[in-house]
Amino acid sequence: MKRLTIILATLALIVGMSSCNDKLNVVNPNNQTTYDFGNTESDLQEAIIACYNRIRLEGTFARVGYTLDAVRGDEVWNSSQQWYLAYDNLNATATDAIGNLWPWRDNYHVVNRTNFVLSKVDNVDMSQDAYNQIKGQALFLRSLAYYNLATYYQTVPLITDYASYSDINTMYASNNTQDEVFDQIETDLKTAMEILPSRDDGGEWAKGRATCGSAAGYLARVLMFRHKYAEAYTVLKDIIAGKYGSYHLMADYGDNFREGPAYENNAESLFEVQFMDYGTGGTDEEWTPVNISSEATQGNAVESNYASQVFGSWGDLAGSPWLYNLFKKEKCTDGRLDPRLYWTLVTYEDEYNSDTGVKTAAYPNGDPRTNTVYQTDITETPVSNTAQGGISIAKWTYARTNIINSVTTGLHNGINLRLMRYSDVLLRAAECENEINGPTQTAIDYINQVRERVALPDLQLADFPTADALFEQIANVERPKEFGCENGRGIDLLRWGFFYDAGRMNQLIQHGYYKLDGTANTDELTAETASASSFQYYNKGHEYFPIYQSTLDANPNLVGNSANKNEDNGPAFLAKWSVHPVVK
């Protein structure tokens, strides 16, 4: 009995010690590290959502990262003459943190998180569908971040291995060439195209997420930046044919700039950044990656820059008089104004008073266009900035929706930013067809699909005798009217080489004329009548943004780009490609 008692006591002690040991090894869910997180499918599903969160920051698409490219274009200018001014004038210095640090910082946060997911996903047991979805989204989001970094900063460190962050020798990476970065983006997007589901196959899961269509659209963009028109055209034609999901133009152009489930993630959208509808988020504004509040507003602040200061915005940016007059030069088949003017710029037009909601060719859904802005009847165009003037921008604001009566500055706007729309696919297909085969009826037909949506007369092939002539129509009529004041125009100017040709540079100066007279001036300005032009201040090399000086100081392996060095990129561009001459 004594021996049995000893044995039982020993067993009880062993079991008790094992039980205590198990309890002591419980992981604190609020204090996990990269070593004990990411080892299950559930962890990685959470991690991929965290990757999406980083594209909703100040430096990515919540405000600065989005608007910097818009102000770099020729259809937007800096009406505050303060914030963004150096980027509008294309002469920013390396000590300005607004554009040189914030987009760099926040896009690399996306890279960091997606690299973490990609470092884990191959070692986690899950279904093939789950694996494809997680890996494909991570590859797309990393590509999106590097696309922004390469088109903003030209030569950036390419980090694809999460283990690099644990070694000081690899953490402080050196610059890669733009081509090396684009090579990686092409590789990643091609894989994402193959493994991600389409919006059709993804169903409810696909709403708001990257799909194979998102990856295909961005791959076409990257290929066209590198003048790989034949490869891009193949991808674009596949998108049009429905290989990567069903896409079509919305009947109402305005449906691309409203919030709510009836409009967002619609049939025209290849990818958009998700924001919570106005008033449904929390109260804490997360301007930087440091904030992790559970009460975050989860909106964007693009409206704070774009809207009229009369209604409470910061009044930083305005639409150019060139863009306004471009809209006014051509009427719809029923004699109405191009409805894209209504959704792009906040101007007073007599026509809007007489619109009673009757369906016409120009307004197929019969939505009333009125001179009511932020629930206020206007009798003249409100100024962008109360001191300097300018035409305020309607896109990504509530000016034309009348949901609110004044602008709430900060991260409160809930309209999803559509980063790529099907109309871009069609106009890019037209551009590729023109580059490869010259002006053809096929190219004209792609363009006319976009024009017919807003009831503009069809273009005729006979009016475009050369590829240069049709390119002019695409670059300086069709694209600015369809995408005016959206992110992307500045990148277009880069890929077309407009900064490296005297005729094109003079054209940009003319497009960029503005007047500082305290009014919403809509005159067709000239050198004699304008106060200035954004592009008259351009410093060579500053079509890209400088790498922030403190970033260079902290990393001994990093060197400045063309903007840091004031180097002319023209000779290198022209050694590979040509610039279409101006055709009037």
Coordinates of C-alpha atoms in Angstrom, one line a residue:
M1 CA 0.0 0.0 0.0
K2 CA 2.8 2.4 0.9
R3 CA 4.5 1.7 -2.5
L4 CA 1.2 2.3 -4.3
T5 CA 0.6 5.5 -2.5
I6 CA 4.1 6.8 -3.5
I7 CA 3.4 5.9 -7.2
L8 CA 0.0 7.7 -7.2
A9 CA 1.4 10.7 -5.5
T10 CA 4.2 10.9 -8.1
L11 CA 1.7 10.6 -11.0
A12 CA -0.4 13.4 -9.5
L13 CA 2.6 15.6 -9.1
I14 CA 3.6 15.0 -12.8
V15 CA 0.1 15.8 -14.0
G16 CA -0.1 18.8 -11.8
M17 CA 3.2 20.2 -13.1
S18 CA 2.1 19.6 -16.7
S19 CA -1.2 21.4 -16.1
C20 CA 0.6 24.4 -14.6
N21 CA 3.1 24.4 -17.4
D22 CA 0.3 24.5 -20.0
K23 CA -1.3 27.4 -18.2
L24 CA 1.9 29.3 -18.0
N25 CA 2.4 29.0 -21.8
V26 CA -0.8 30.8 -22.8
V27 CA -0.1 33.5 -25.4
N28 CA -1.3 37.0 -24.6
P29 CA -3.4 38.0 -27.6
N30 CA -2.7 41.6 -27.0
N31 CA 1.1 41.2 -27.0
Q32 CA 1.9 38.9 -29.9
T33 CA 5.0 39.2 -32.0
T34 CA 5.8 38.2 -35.6
Y35 CA 7.3 35.0 -34.2
D36 CA 4.1 33.7 -32.6
F37 CA 1.6 35.3 -35.0
G38 CA 0.8 34.4 -38.6
N39 CA 1.0 30.6 -38.2
T40 CA -2.6 29.9 -38.9
E41 CA -5.0 30.7 -41.7
S42 CA -7.1 32.8 -39.3
D43 CA -4.0 34.9 -38.4
L44 CA -3.2 35.5 -42.0
Q45 CA -6.7 36.5 -42.9
E46 CA -6.4 39.2 -40.1
A47 CA -3.0 40.2 -41.4
I48 CA -4.2 40.8 -44.9
I49 CA -6.9 43.1 -43.6
A50 CA -4.2 45.0 -41.8
C51 CA -2.4 45.4 -45.2
Y52 CA -5.5 47.0 -46.6
N53 CA -5.6 49.3 -43.6
R54 CA -2.3 50.8 -44.6
I55 CA -3.6 52.1 -47.9
R56 CA -6.0 54.2 -46.0
L57 CA -3.4 56.4 -44.4
E58 CA -2.3 60.1 -44.9
G59 CA 0.6 59.2 -47.1
T60 CA -1.2 56.5 -49.2
F61 CA -4.7 57.4 -50.2
A62 CA -6.4 59.2 -47.2
R63 CA -5.1 62.6 -48.4
V64 CA -1.5 63.5 -49.2
G65 CA -0.5 60.4 -51.1
Y66 CA -3.6 60.8 -53.4
T67 CA -3.5 64.5 -54.0
L68 CA 0.2 64.9 -54.6
D69 CA -0.1 63.2 -58.0
A70 CA -3.2 65.3 -58.8
V71 CA -1.4 68.5 -58.1
R72 CA 1.6 67.3 -60.2
G73 CA -0.8 67.2 -63.2
D74 CA -1.8 70.1 -65.4
E75 CA -5.5 70.1 -64.5
V76 CA -5.0 71.0 -60.8
W77 CA -3.2 73.9 -59.2
N78 CA -2.4 75.0 -55.6
S79 CA -5.0 77.6 -54.7
S80 CA -3.8 78.1 -51.1
Q81 CA -0.3 78.9 -52.3
Q82 CA 0.9 77.1 -49.2
W83 CA 0.5 73.4 -48.7
Y84 CA 1.5 71.4 -51.8
L85 CA 2.8 74.5 -53.5
A86 CA 6.3 73.2 -54.1
Y87 CA 4.8 70.0 -55.6
D88 CA 2.5 72.0 -57.8
N89 CA 5.5 74.0 -59.0
L90 CA 7.7 70.9 -59.3
N91 CA 10.5 72.3 -57.3
A92 CA 10.2 70.7 -53.9
T93 CA 13.3 70.5 -51.7
A94 CA 14.4 67.4 -49.8
T95 CA 13.6 68.9 -46.4
D96 CA 9.8 69.1 -47.0
A97 CA 8.2 66.2 -45.2
I98 CA 4.7 66.5 -46.7
G99 CA 5.5 64.8 -49.9
N100 CA 9.0 63.5 -49.4
L101 CA 8.4 61.5 -46.2
W102 CA 4.7 60.7 -45.8
P103 CA 4.0 58.7 -49.0
W104 CA 7.4 57.0 -48.6
R105 CA 6.7 56.1 -45.0
D106 CA 3.1 54.8 -45.5
N107 CA 3.8 52.9 -48.7
Y108 CA 6.6 51.1 -47.0
H109 CA 4.3 50.2 -44.2
V110 CA 2.2 48.4 -46.8
V111 CA 5.4 46.7 -48.1
N112 CA 6.3 45.6 -44.6
R113 CA 3.0 44.1 -43.8
T114 CA 2.6 42.3 -47.2
N115 CA 6.1 41.0 -46.9
F116 CA 5.2 39.5 -43.5
V117 CA 2.1 37.7 -45.0
L118 CA 4.2 36.4 -47.9
S119 CA 6.9 35.1 -45.5
K120 CA 4.3 33.0 -43.6
V121 CA 1.7 31.9 -46.2
D122 CA 3.7 29.0 -47.7
N123 CA 4.1 27.3 -44.3
V124 CA 0.5 27.4 -43.1
D125 CA -1.9 24.6 -43.7
M126 CA -5.0 25.8 -45.5
S127 CA -7.2 25.2 -48.6
Q128 CA -5.9 26.1 -52.0
D129 CA -8.5 28.7 -52.4
A130 CA -7.6 30.4 -49.1
Y131 CA -3.9 30.2 -50.0
N132 CA -4.6 31.8 -53.4
Q133 CA -6.7 34.6 -51.9
I134 CA -4.2 35.5 -49.2
K135 CA -1.1 35.4 -51.3
G136 CA -2.7 37.1 -54.3
Q137 CA -4.0 40.0 -52.2
A138 CA -0.6 40.4 -50.6
L139 CA 1.2 40.5 -54.0
F140 CA -1.3 43.0 -55.4
L141 CA -1.1 45.4 -52.4
R142 CA 2.7 45.2 -52.4
S143 CA 2.7 46.0 -56.1
L144 CA 0.3 48.9 -55.5
A145 CA 2.7 50.3 -52.9
Y146 CA 5.8 49.9 -55.1
Y147 CA 3.9 51.4 -58.1
N148 CA 3.3 54.5 -56.0
L149 CA 6.9 54.6 -54.7
A150 CA 8.5 54.1 -58.2
T151 CA 6.3 56.7 -59.9
Y152 CA 6.7 59.2 -57.0
Y153 CA 10.4 58.7 -56.0
Q154 CA 11.9 57.0 -59.1
T155 CA 14.7 54.9 -57.5
V156 CA 13.7 53.2 -54.3
P157 CA 14.8 50.2 -52.2
L158 CA 13.2 47.0 -53.3
I159 CA 12.6 44.8 -50.2
T160 CA 10.8 41.6 -50.8
D161 CA 12.1 39.4 -48.0
Y162 CA 10.6 40.0 -44.5
A163 CA 13.8 38.6 -42.9
S164 CA 15.6 41.7 -44.3
Y165 CA 14.2 43.7 -41.4
S166 CA 16.0 41.6 -38.8
D167 CA 19.5 42.3 -40.1
I168 CA 20.9 45.8 -40.0
N169 CA 23.0 45.1 -43.1
T170 CA 19.9 44.3 -45.2
M171 CA 17.4 46.6 -43.4
Y172 CA 19.2 49.7 -44.6
A173 CA 18.8 48.8 -48.3
S174 CA 20.2 50.7 -51.2
N175 CA 18.3 52.2 -54.1
N176 CA 17.1 49.9 -56.9
T177 CA 16.6 51.3 -60.4
Q178 CA 13.0 52.0 -61.5
D179 CA 13.3 49.2 -64.0
E180 CA 14.2 46.7 -61.2
V181 CA 11.2 47.8 -59.2
F182 CA 8.9 47.5 -62.2
D183 CA 10.3 44.1 -63.0
Q184 CA 9.3 42.9 -59.5
I185 CA 5.8 44.5 -59.9
E186 CA 5.3 42.8 -63.2
T187 CA 6.2 39.4 -61.7
D188 CA 4.0 39.9 -58.7
L189 CA 1.0 41.1 -60.6
K190 CA 1.2 38.2 -63.2
T191 CA 1.1 35.8 -60.3
A192 CA -1.8 37.6 -58.6
M193 CA -3.7 37.6 -61.9
E194 CA -3.4 33.8 -62.1
I195 CA -4.4 32.9 -58.5
L196 CA -6.9 35.6 -57.4
P197 CA -10.6 35.0 -58.2
S198 CA -12.5 37.4 -60.4
R199 CA -15.1 39.7 -59.0
D200 CA -17.7 37.3 -60.5
D201 CA -16.3 34.2 -58.9
G202 CA -15.4 36.0 -55.6
G203 CA -19.0 37.1 -55.0
E204 CA -19.5 38.9 -51.7
W205 CA -15.9 38.2 -50.7
A206 CA -14.6 40.2 -53.6
K207 CA -16.4 43.4 -52.8
G208 CA -13.7 45.9 -51.8
R209 CA -10.8 43.4 -52.3
A210 CA -8.2 43.0 -54.9
T211 CA -9.2 40.5 -57.6
C212 CA -7.5 39.2 -60.7
G213 CA -9.1 42.1 -62.6
S214 CA -7.4 44.6 -60.2
A215 CA -4.1 42.9 -60.9
A216 CA -4.6 42.8 -64.6
G217 CA -5.5 46.5 -64.7
Y218 CA -2.4 47.6 -62.8
L219 CA -0.2 45.3 -64.8
A220 CA -1.4 47.1 -68.0
R221 CA -0.5 50.4 -66.3
V222 CA 3.0 49.3 -65.4
L223 CA 3.6 47.9 -68.9
M224 CA 2.4 51.1 -70.5
F225 CA 4.7 53.2 -68.3
R226 CA 7.5 51.1 -69.8
H227 CA 6.1 51.6 -73.3
K228 CA 5.4 47.8 -73.6
Y229 CA 2.3 48.5 -75.6
A230 CA 1.9 45.1 -77.2
E231 CA 2.0 43.3 -73.9
A232 CA -0.3 45.8 -72.2
Y233 CA -2.7 45.6 -75.1
T234 CA -3.0 41.8 -74.7
V235 CA -3.9 42.3 -71.0
L236 CA -6.4 45.1 -71.8
K237 CA -8.2 43.1 -74.5
D238 CA -8.5 40.2 -72.0
I239 CA -10.1 42.5 -69.5
I240 CA -12.5 43.8 -72.1
A241 CA -13.3 40.2 -73.1
G242 CA -14.2 39.3 -69.5
K243 CA -11.3 37.0 -68.8
Y244 CA -10.8 38.6 -65.4
G245 CA -14.4 39.3 -64.5
S246 CA -17.3 41.3 -65.9
Y247 CA -16.9 45.0 -66.2
H248 CA -18.9 47.7 -67.9
L249 CA -19.4 51.5 -67.8
M250 CA -22.0 52.7 -65.4
A251 CA -24.9 54.5 -67.2
D252 CA -24.4 57.5 -65.0
Y253 CA -20.9 58.8 -64.7
G254 CA -21.7 60.3 -61.3
D255 CA -22.2 56.8 -59.8
N256 CA -18.4 56.6 -59.7
F257 CA -18.2 59.5 -57.2
R258 CA -21.0 58.8 -54.7
E259 CA -20.9 56.8 -51.5
G260 CA -23.1 53.9 -50.4
P261 CA -23.6 50.3 -51.5
A262 CA -25.6 51.3 -54.5
Y263 CA -22.6 53.0 -56.0
E264 CA -19.3 51.8 -54.5
N265 CA -17.6 48.7 -55.7
N266 CA -19.8 48.9 -58.8
A267 CA -19.5 47.2 -62.2
E268 CA -17.0 49.9 -63.5
S269 CA -14.6 49.7 -60.6
L270 CA -11.5 47.5 -61.0
F271 CA -10.1 48.6 -57.6
E272 CA -11.0 51.2 -55.0
V273 CA -9.9 52.2 -51.5
Q274 CA -12.7 51.5 -48.9
F275 CA -13.8 54.2 -46.5
M276 CA -16.8 54.1 -44.2
D277 CA -19.8 56.2 -45.1
Y278 CA -20.1 59.7 -43.6
G279 CA -21.0 59.6 -40.0
T280 CA -20.6 55.9 -39.5
G281 CA -17.0 55.7 -38.3
G282 CA -15.5 56.6 -34.9
T283 CA -14.2 60.0 -33.8
D284 CA -10.5 59.6 -33.6
E285 CA -8.5 60.7 -36.6
E286 CA -5.6 58.3 -37.6
W287 CA -3.3 60.6 -39.6
T288 CA -0.2 58.4 -39.1
P289 CA 0.7 54.7 -38.7
V290 CA 1.3 55.3 -35.0
N291 CA -2.4 55.5 -34.2
I292 CA -4.3 52.2 -33.7
S293 CA -7.5 53.6 -32.2
S294 CA -10.5 51.3 -32.2
E295 CA -12.6 54.5 -32.6
A296 CA -10.9 55.6 -35.8
T297 CA -13.0 57.7 -38.2
Q298 CA -12.1 55.5 -41.1
G299 CA -12.7 58.2 -43.7
N300 CA -10.5 60.2 -46.1
A301 CA -9.5 63.9 -46.1
V302 CA -9.4 64.4 -49.9
E303 CA -12.4 66.7 -49.6
S304 CA -10.6 68.9 -47.1
N305 CA -8.2 69.7 -49.9
Y306 CA -10.5 69.7 -52.9
A307 CA -13.7 71.5 -51.7
S308 CA -14.4 75.2 -51.5
Q309 CA -13.1 77.0 -48.5
V310 CA -16.4 78.9 -48.5
F311 CA -18.0 75.7 -47.2
G312 CA -15.4 74.8 -44.6
S313 CA -12.5 73.1 -46.5
W314 CA -8.9 74.0 -46.3
G315 CA -9.1 75.3 -49.9
D316 CA -5.7 73.9 -51.0
L317 CA -6.3 72.7 -54.5
A318 CA -8.4 74.0 -57.5
G319 CA -9.3 72.9 -61.0
S320 CA -7.5 74.6 -63.8
P321 CA -9.3 77.1 -66.1
W322 CA -7.9 75.0 -69.0
L323 CA -9.8 71.9 -67.8
Y324 CA -13.0 73.9 -67.3
N325 CA -12.8 75.3 -70.8
L326 CA -12.0 71.9 -72.3
F327 CA -15.4 70.8 -71.0
K328 CA -17.2 73.8 -72.4
K329 CA -15.8 73.3 -76.0
E330 CA -18.0 70.4 -76.8
K331 CA -21.7 69.8 -76.3
C332 CA -23.6 66.6 -75.9
T333 CA -25.9 65.3 -78.7
D334 CA -28.9 66.8 -77.0
G335 CA -27.2 70.2 -76.6
R336 CA -26.4 69.8 -72.9
L337 CA -23.1 70.3 -71.1
D338 CA -20.9 67.3 -70.7
P339 CA -22.2 65.8 -67.4
R340 CA -18.6 65.1 -66.3
L341 CA -18.2 68.8 -65.7
Y342 CA -20.8 68.7 -63.0
W343 CA -19.0 65.9 -61.2
T344 CA -15.5 67.2 -61.7
L345 CA -15.7 71.0 -60.9
V346 CA -18.1 73.0 -58.8
T347 CA -19.2 75.7 -61.1
Y348 CA -22.5 77.6 -61.5
E349 CA -24.1 76.9 -64.8
D350 CA -27.5 78.3 -66.0
E351 CA -28.3 74.9 -67.5
Y352 CA -28.4 73.3 -64.0
N353 CA -31.4 75.5 -63.1
S354 CA -33.5 74.1 -65.8
D355 CA -32.8 70.4 -65.3
T356 CA -36.0 68.9 -63.8
G357 CA -34.8 65.4 -63.7
V358 CA -36.1 64.5 -67.1
K359 CA -34.0 61.7 -68.8
T360 CA -31.9 63.0 -71.7
A361 CA -29.0 61.7 -73.7
A362 CA -26.6 63.6 -71.5
Y363 CA -28.2 62.5 -68.2
P364 CA -29.5 59.0 -68.9
N365 CA -30.7 58.3 -65.3
G366 CA -32.6 61.5 -65.0
D367 CA -30.8 62.6 -61.8
P368 CA -31.4 66.3 -61.2
R369 CA -28.4 68.5 -61.7
T370 CA -29.0 71.7 -59.7
N371 CA -27.1 74.7 -58.5
T372 CA -27.4 73.5 -55.0
V373 CA -24.0 72.9 -53.3
Y374 CA -23.7 71.6 -49.7
Q375 CA -27.5 72.2 -49.4
T376 CA -27.0 75.9 -50.4
D377 CA -28.4 77.4 -53.6
I378 CA -25.6 79.2 -55.4
T379 CA -25.9 82.0 -57.9
E380 CA -22.2 82.0 -58.9
T381 CA -19.3 79.7 -58.8
P382 CA -17.9 79.4 -55.2
V383 CA -14.2 80.0 -54.9
S384 CA -11.8 77.3 -53.9
N385 CA -9.7 79.5 -51.6
T386 CA -11.2 82.7 -50.2
A387 CA -8.0 84.6 -50.5
Q388 CA -6.5 83.4 -53.8
G389 CA -9.6 82.2 -55.6
G390 CA -9.9 79.2 -58.0
I391 CA -12.5 76.7 -59.1
S392 CA -13.2 74.1 -56.4
I393 CA -13.1 70.4 -57.2
A394 CA -16.3 68.3 -57.0
K395 CA -14.8 64.8 -57.2
W396 CA -14.5 62.9 -54.0
T397 CA -16.5 65.6 -52.2
Y398 CA -20.1 65.9 -51.0
A399 CA -20.6 69.1 -53.0
R400 CA -22.9 67.4 -55.6
T401 CA -24.5 64.9 -53.3
N402 CA -25.8 67.3 -50.7
I403 CA -25.5 64.8 -47.9
I404 CA -24.0 67.5 -45.6
N405 CA -24.3 71.3 -45.5
S406 CA -20.6 72.1 -44.8
V407 CA -17.3 70.4 -45.1
T408 CA -16.1 68.5 -42.0
T409 CA -12.3 68.8 -42.4
G410 CA -10.2 65.8 -41.5
L411 CA -10.7 62.1 -42.1
H412 CA -14.5 62.1 -42.4
N413 CA -15.3 61.7 -46.1
G414 CA -16.7 58.2 -46.8
I415 CA -16.6 58.2 -50.6
N416 CA -14.4 55.3 -51.8
L417 CA -11.6 56.4 -54.0
R418 CA -11.9 54.5 -57.3
L419 CA -8.2 53.9 -58.2
M420 CA -9.0 52.3 -61.6
R421 CA -12.2 52.3 -63.6
Y422 CA -13.2 50.4 -66.7
S423 CA -13.2 53.6 -68.7
D424 CA -9.4 53.7 -68.1
V425 CA -9.2 50.2 -69.6
L426 CA -11.0 51.4 -72.8
L427 CA -8.9 54.5 -73.2
R428 CA -5.7 52.6 -72.6
A429 CA -6.7 50.0 -75.2
A430 CA -7.3 52.9 -77.7
E431 CA -3.8 54.3 -76.9
C432 CA -2.2 50.9 -77.3
E433 CA -4.0 50.3 -80.6
N434 CA -2.8 53.7 -81.8
E435 CA 0.8 53.1 -80.7
I436 CA 0.9 49.7 -82.4
N437 CA -1.2 50.2 -85.6
G438 CA -1.6 53.9 -85.9
P439 CA -5.1 55.5 -86.0
T440 CA -7.6 52.8 -86.7
Q441 CA -11.4 52.3 -86.4
T442 CA -10.7 49.9 -83.5
A443 CA -9.0 52.7 -81.5
I444 CA -11.8 55.1 -82.3
D445 CA -14.4 52.6 -81.2
Y446 CA -12.8 52.2 -77.8
I447 CA -12.9 55.9 -77.3
N448 CA -16.4 56.3 -78.5
Q449 CA -17.7 53.8 -75.9
V450 CA -16.5 56.3 -73.2
R451 CA -17.9 59.3 -75.1
E452 CA -21.3 57.6 -75.7
R453 CA -21.8 57.2 -72.0
V454 CA -21.9 61.0 -71.6
A455 CA -23.7 61.5 -75.0
L456 CA -20.9 63.2 -76.8
P457 CA -20.8 62.8 -80.6
D458 CA -18.8 59.9 -82.0
L459 CA -15.3 60.6 -83.2
Q460 CA -14.6 59.9 -86.9
L461 CA -11.5 58.2 -88.0
A462 CA -11.1 60.6 -91.0
D463 CA -10.5 63.4 -88.5
F464 CA -7.2 61.8 -87.3
P465 CA -4.8 61.2 -90.1
T466 CA -1.8 60.3 -88.0
A467 CA -1.0 58.5 -84.8
D468 CA 0.2 61.8 -83.3
A469 CA -3.2 63.4 -84.0
L470 CA -5.1 60.6 -82.3
F471 CA -2.7 60.6 -79.4
E472 CA -3.3 64.3 -78.9
Q473 CA -7.0 63.6 -78.7
I474 CA -6.5 60.8 -76.1
A475 CA -3.9 62.6 -74.0
N476 CA -5.3 66.1 -73.9
V477 CA -9.0 65.7 -74.5
E478 CA -10.4 62.3 -73.6
R479 CA -8.3 61.4 -70.6
P480 CA -8.4 64.8 -68.8
K481 CA -12.2 65.0 -69.2
E482 CA -12.8 61.5 -68.1
F483 CA -10.3 61.5 -65.2
G484 CA -9.8 65.2 -64.5
C485 CA -8.7 65.9 -60.9
E486 CA -8.2 62.2 -60.1
N487 CA -5.0 60.5 -59.2
G488 CA -3.0 59.4 -62.2
R489 CA -2.5 62.5 -64.5
G490 CA 0.9 63.2 -63.1
I491 CA 2.0 59.7 -63.8
D492 CA 0.6 59.9 -67.4
L493 CA 2.8 63.0 -68.0
L494 CA 5.8 61.0 -66.8
R495 CA 5.2 58.0 -69.0
W496 CA 4.5 60.2 -72.1
G497 CA 7.8 62.2 -71.5
F498 CA 6.1 65.6 -71.6
F499 CA 8.8 67.0 -69.3
Y500 CA 11.5 66.2 -71.9
D501 CA 10.2 68.0 -75.0
A502 CA 10.1 71.8 -75.5
G503 CA 6.8 71.8 -77.3
R504 CA 5.1 69.6 -74.6
M505 CA 6.7 71.6 -71.8
N506 CA 5.3 74.8 -73.3
Q507 CA 1.9 73.1 -73.6
L508 CA 2.0 72.2 -69.9
I509 CA 2.7 75.8 -69.0
Q510 CA -0.3 76.9 -71.0
H511 CA -2.5 74.2 -69.3
G512 CA -1.3 75.3 -65.9
Y513 CA -2.1 79.0 -66.1
Y514 CA -4.1 80.3 -63.1
K515 CA -5.1 83.7 -61.7
L516 CA -4.8 84.9 -58.2
D517 CA -7.6 87.4 -58.2
G518 CA -9.8 86.0 -55.4
T519 CA -12.4 84.8 -57.9
A520 CA -13.3 81.5 -59.4
N521 CA -11.8 82.6 -62.7
T522 CA -12.9 80.5 -65.7
D523 CA -11.3 82.6 -68.5
E524 CA -9.1 80.9 -71.0
L525 CA -5.9 82.4 -69.7
T526 CA -2.7 83.4 -71.5
A527 CA 0.7 84.4 -70.5
E528 CA -0.5 88.0 -70.5
T529 CA -3.6 87.5 -68.4
A530 CA -2.5 84.8 -66.0
S531 CA -0.9 85.4 -62.6
A532 CA 1.4 82.4 -63.2
S533 CA 1.6 78.8 -64.3
S534 CA 2.6 75.9 -62.1
F535 CA 5.0 74.6 -64.8
Q536 CA 6.9 77.8 -65.2
Y537 CA 8.8 77.0 -62.0
Y538 CA 9.7 73.4 -62.9
N539 CA 13.2 72.3 -62.0
K540 CA 14.6 69.5 -64.1
G541 CA 14.5 66.2 -62.3
H542 CA 11.6 67.3 -60.1
E543 CA 8.9 65.6 -62.1
Y544 CA 9.7 63.1 -59.3
F545 CA 9.6 64.0 -55.7
P546 CA 12.9 64.2 -53.7
I547 CA 13.7 61.5 -51.2
Y548 CA 13.5 63.1 -47.7
Q549 CA 16.8 64.3 -46.4
S550 CA 16.4 62.7 -43.0
T551 CA 15.7 59.4 -44.7
L552 CA 19.0 59.7 -46.6
D553 CA 20.8 60.7 -43.5
A554 CA 19.5 57.7 -41.6
N555 CA 20.4 55.2 -44.3
P556 CA 24.1 55.2 -45.4
N557 CA 23.3 53.0 -48.4
L558 CA 20.6 55.3 -49.8
V559 CA 21.3 58.1 -52.3
G560 CA 19.2 60.8 -53.7
N561 CA 17.2 60.6 -56.9
S562 CA 17.0 63.1 -59.8
A563 CA 15.1 65.6 -57.8
N564 CA 17.6 65.6 -55.0
K565 CA 20.4 66.1 -57.6
N566 CA 18.5 68.4 -60.0
E567 CA 19.4 65.9 -62.8
D568 CA 17.7 66.0 -66.2
N569 CA 16.0 62.7 -66.9
G570 CA 15.4 63.7 -70.5
P571 CA 18.5 62.2 -72.2
A572 CA 17.8 58.8 -70.6
F573 CA 14.1 58.8 -71.6
L574 CA 14.8 59.9 -75.1
A575 CA 17.5 57.3 -75.6
K576 CA 14.8 54.6 -75.2
W577 CA 11.5 56.3 -76.3
S578 CA 10.2 59.3 -78.3
V579 CA 7.7 62.0 -77.3
H580 CA 4.7 62.6 -79.5
P581 CA 4.9 66.2 -80.9
V582 CA 2.2 68.6 -80.2
V583 CA -0.6 68.5 -82.7
K584 CA -3.1 71.4 -82.7

